[in-house]
C-alpha cells in the first residue's frame, strides 16, 4: 500500500487495486503515517522513495 501511495494513487484507486473499501484504505494510510511519524501522505511518499533509493 505504501508503494501505491508513493506512486500518487488516490485512496479510491488503491481500494480498487486491492479490492477493499476506500474507508479501509484511509485507515491503513493513517496507520502508515503514524508509524512513519509523518503528518500527511506526501511526506509518507517521500519516506517510501527514500527507502527504495
Short mmCIF file of C-alpha atoms in Angstrom, two decimals:
data_model
loop_
_atom_site.label_atom_id
_atom_site.label_comp_id
_atom_site.label_asym_id
_atom_site.label_seq_id
_atom_site.Cartn_x
_atom_site.Cartn_y
_atom_site.Cartn_z
CA UNK A 1 0.00 0.00 0.00
CA UNK A 2 2.87 2.39 0.73
CA UNK A 3 4.22 1.83 -2.79
CA UNK A 4 0.83 2.69 -4.29
CA UNK A 5 0.66 5.79 -2.13
CA UNK A 6 4.16 6.76 -3.24
CA UNK A 7 3.08 6.31 -6.86
CA UNK A 8 0.47 9.02 -6.27
CA UNK A 9 -2.58 6.78 -6.31
CA UNK A 10 -5.71 8.07 -4.61
CA UNK A 11 -7.40 6.17 -1.80
CA UNK A 12 -10.12 5.16 -4.23
CA UNK A 13 -7.56 3.87 -6.74
CA UNK A 14 -5.73 1.90 -4.06
CA UNK A 15 -9.05 0.46 -2.89
CA UNK A 16 -9.85 -0.66 -6.42
CA UNK A 17 -6.39 -2.18 -6.81
CA UNK A 18 -6.58 -4.09 -3.53
CA UNK A 19 -10.33 -4.74 -3.74
CA UNK A 20 -11.08 -3.09 -0.41
CA UNK A 21 -13.26 -0.15 0.54
CA UNK A 22 -11.88 3.37 0.44
CA UNK A 23 -12.53 3.66 4.19
CA UNK A 24 -10.23 0.68 4.76
CA UNK A 25 -7.52 2.33 2.69
CA UNK A 26 -7.93 5.56 4.67
CA UNK A 27 -7.49 3.64 7.92
CA UNK A 28 -4.35 1.91 6.66
CA UNK A 29 -2.88 5.15 5.29
CA UNK A 30 -3.49 6.76 8.67
CA UNK A 31 -1.68 3.91 10.42
CA UNK A 32 1.19 4.10 7.93
CA UNK A 33 1.53 7.84 8.55
CA UNK A 34 1.56 7.29 12.30
CA UNK A 35 4.12 4.50 12.05
CA UNK A 36 6.39 6.63 9.83
CA UNK A 37 5.94 9.67 12.08
CA UNK A 38 4.68 11.92 9.29
CA UNK A 39 1.64 14.14 9.12
CA UNK A 40 0.50 13.71 5.52
CA UNK A 41 0.57 11.35 2.55
CA UNK A 42 3.13 13.43 0.64
CA UNK A 43 5.61 13.02 3.48
CA UNK A 44 4.83 9.30 3.59
CA UNK A 45 5.50 9.07 -0.15
CA UNK A 46 8.83 10.83 0.34
CA UNK A 47 9.81 8.35 3.06
CA UNK A 48 8.86 5.48 0.74
CA UNK A 49 11.00 7.00 -2.01
CA UNK A 50 13.94 7.32 0.37
CA UNK A 51 13.55 3.69 1.49
CA UNK A 52 13.75 2.43 -2.09
CA UNK A 53 16.64 4.69 -3.16
#
